[in-house]
PDB file of C-alpha atoms in Angstrom:
ATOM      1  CA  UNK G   1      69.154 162.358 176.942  1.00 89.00           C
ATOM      2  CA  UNK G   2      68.965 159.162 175.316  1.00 94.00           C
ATOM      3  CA  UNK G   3      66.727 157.105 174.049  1.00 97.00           C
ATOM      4  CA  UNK G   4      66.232 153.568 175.804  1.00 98.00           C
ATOM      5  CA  UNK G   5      64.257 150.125 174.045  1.00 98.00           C
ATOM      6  CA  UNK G   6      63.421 148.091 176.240  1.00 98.00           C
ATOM      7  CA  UNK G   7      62.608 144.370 175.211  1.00 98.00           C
ATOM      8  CA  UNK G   8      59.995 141.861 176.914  1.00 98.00           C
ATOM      9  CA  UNK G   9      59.963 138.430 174.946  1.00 98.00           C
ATOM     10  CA  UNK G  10      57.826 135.339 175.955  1.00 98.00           C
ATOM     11  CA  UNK G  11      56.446 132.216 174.548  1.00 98.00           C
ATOM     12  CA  UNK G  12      52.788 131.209 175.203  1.00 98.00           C
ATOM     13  CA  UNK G  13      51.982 128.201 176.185  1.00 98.00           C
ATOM     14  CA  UNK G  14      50.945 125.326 173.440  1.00 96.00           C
ATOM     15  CA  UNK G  15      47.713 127.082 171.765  1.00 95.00           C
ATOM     16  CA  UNK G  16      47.669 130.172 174.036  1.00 97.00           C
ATOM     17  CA  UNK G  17      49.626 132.323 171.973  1.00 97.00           C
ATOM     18  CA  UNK G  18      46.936 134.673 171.325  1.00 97.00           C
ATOM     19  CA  UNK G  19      46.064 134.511 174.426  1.00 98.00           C
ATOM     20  CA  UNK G  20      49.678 136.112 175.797  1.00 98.00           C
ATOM     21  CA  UNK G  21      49.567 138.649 172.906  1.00 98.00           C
ATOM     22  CA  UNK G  22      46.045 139.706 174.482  1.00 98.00           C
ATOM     23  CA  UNK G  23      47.517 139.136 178.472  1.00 98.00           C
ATOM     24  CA  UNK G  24      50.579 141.700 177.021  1.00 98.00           C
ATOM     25  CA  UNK G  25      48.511 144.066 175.401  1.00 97.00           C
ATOM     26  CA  UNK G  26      46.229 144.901 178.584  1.00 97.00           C
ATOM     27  CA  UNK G  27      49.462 145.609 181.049  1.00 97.00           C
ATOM     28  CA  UNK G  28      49.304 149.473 182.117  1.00 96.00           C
ATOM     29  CA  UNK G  29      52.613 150.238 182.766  1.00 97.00           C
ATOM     30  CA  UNK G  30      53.239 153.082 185.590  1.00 96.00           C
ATOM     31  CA  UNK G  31      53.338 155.886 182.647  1.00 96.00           C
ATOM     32  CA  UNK G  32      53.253 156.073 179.189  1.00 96.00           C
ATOM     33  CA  UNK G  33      56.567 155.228 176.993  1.00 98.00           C
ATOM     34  CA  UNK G  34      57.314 157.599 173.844  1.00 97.00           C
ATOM     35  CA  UNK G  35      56.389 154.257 171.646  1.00 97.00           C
ATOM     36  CA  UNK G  36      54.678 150.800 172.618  1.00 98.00           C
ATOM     37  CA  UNK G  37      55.471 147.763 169.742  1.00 98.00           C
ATOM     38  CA  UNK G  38      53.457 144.653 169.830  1.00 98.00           C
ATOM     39  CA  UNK G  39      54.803 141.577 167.339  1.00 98.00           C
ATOM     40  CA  UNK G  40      54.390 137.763 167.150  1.00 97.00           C
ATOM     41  CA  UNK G  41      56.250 134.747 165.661  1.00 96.00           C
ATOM     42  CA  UNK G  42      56.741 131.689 164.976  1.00 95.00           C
ATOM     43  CA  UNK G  43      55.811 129.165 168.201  1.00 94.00           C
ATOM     44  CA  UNK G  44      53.417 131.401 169.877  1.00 96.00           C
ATOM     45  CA  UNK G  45      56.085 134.443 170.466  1.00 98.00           C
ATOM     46  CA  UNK G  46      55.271 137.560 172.355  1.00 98.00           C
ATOM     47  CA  UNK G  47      57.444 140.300 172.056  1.00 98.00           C
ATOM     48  CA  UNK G  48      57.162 143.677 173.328  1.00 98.00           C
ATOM     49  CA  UNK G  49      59.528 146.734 172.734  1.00 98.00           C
ATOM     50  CA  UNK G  50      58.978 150.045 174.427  1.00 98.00           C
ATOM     51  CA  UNK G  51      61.022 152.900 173.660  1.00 97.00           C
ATOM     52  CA  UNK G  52      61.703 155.483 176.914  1.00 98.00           C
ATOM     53  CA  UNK G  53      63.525 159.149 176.757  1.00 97.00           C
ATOM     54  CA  UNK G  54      65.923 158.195 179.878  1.00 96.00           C
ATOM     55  CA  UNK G  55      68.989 160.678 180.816  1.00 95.00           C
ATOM     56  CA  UNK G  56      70.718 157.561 182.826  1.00 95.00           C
ATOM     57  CA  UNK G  57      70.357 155.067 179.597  1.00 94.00           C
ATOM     58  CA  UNK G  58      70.104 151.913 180.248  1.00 95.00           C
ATOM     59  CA  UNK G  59      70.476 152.165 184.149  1.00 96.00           C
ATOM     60  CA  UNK G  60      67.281 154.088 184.615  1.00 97.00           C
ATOM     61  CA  UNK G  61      64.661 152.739 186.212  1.00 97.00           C
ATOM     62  CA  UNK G  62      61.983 152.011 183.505  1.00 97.00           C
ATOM     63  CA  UNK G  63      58.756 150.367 184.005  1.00 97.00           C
ATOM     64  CA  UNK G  64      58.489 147.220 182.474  1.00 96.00           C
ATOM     65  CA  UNK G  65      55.844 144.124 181.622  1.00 96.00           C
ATOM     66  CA  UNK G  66      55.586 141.920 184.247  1.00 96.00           C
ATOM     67  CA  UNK G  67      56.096 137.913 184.403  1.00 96.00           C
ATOM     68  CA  UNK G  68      52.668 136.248 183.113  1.00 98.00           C
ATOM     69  CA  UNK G  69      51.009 133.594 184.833  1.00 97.00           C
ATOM     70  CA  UNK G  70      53.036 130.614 185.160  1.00 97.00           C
ATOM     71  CA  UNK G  71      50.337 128.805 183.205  1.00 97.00           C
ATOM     72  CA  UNK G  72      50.469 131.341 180.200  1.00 98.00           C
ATOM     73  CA  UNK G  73      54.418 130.722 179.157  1.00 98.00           C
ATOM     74  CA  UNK G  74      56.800 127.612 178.848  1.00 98.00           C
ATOM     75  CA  UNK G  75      59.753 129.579 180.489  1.00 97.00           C
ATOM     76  CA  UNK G  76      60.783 132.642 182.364  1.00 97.00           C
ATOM     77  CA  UNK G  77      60.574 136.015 180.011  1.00 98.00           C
ATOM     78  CA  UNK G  78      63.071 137.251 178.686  1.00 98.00           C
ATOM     79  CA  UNK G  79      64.154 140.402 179.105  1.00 98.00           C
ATOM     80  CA  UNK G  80      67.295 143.308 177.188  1.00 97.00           C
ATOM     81  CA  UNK G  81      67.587 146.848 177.252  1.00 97.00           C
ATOM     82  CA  UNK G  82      69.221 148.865 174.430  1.00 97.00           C
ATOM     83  CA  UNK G  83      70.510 152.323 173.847  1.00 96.00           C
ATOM     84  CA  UNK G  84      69.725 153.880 170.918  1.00 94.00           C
ATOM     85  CA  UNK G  85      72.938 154.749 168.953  1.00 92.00           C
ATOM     86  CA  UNK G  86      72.080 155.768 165.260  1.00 87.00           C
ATOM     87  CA  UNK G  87      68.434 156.206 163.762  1.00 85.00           C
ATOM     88  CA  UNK G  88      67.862 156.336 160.020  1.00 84.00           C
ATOM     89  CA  UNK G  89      64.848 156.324 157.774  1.00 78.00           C
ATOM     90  CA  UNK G  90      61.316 157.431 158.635  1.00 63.00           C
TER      91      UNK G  90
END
């Protein structure tokens, strides 16, 4: 089994960042992943990570965030998958 992070990063458009972090936090995703992560930056940056127990790694099929109204961003999302390879810490 490993453990998959999946990566959805957008940028609002002018003065709607808050606006895409609220859009991002109301998605229900098709079940629930073993850890949701909202953060924000810098130019009205969205980014979401979701973490995912998947036996296939990164070739399993995950649910993921959707594209946002066209409206909402200034370019496509963008989008990586990682396997986890080493944990430390707490």
């Amino acid at each position: 089994m490993s453990t998959v992070a999946l990566m959805w990063e957008a940028r609002a458009a002018a003065g709607r960042g808050n606006e895409l972090l609220e859009w991002a936090r109301s998605q229900v995703l098709e079940r629930e992943p073993v850890r949701r992560e909202l953060l924000r930056a810098q130019q009205d940056r969205v980014l979401v990570v979701t973490w995912w127990e998947a036996a296939e790694g990164v070739a399993a099929q995950l649910p993921e965030l959707p594209e946002p109204a066209d409206d909402l961003i200034t370019r496509p999302v963008h989008r990586w998958r990682f396997e986890s390879v080493e944990t430390s810490g707490t």
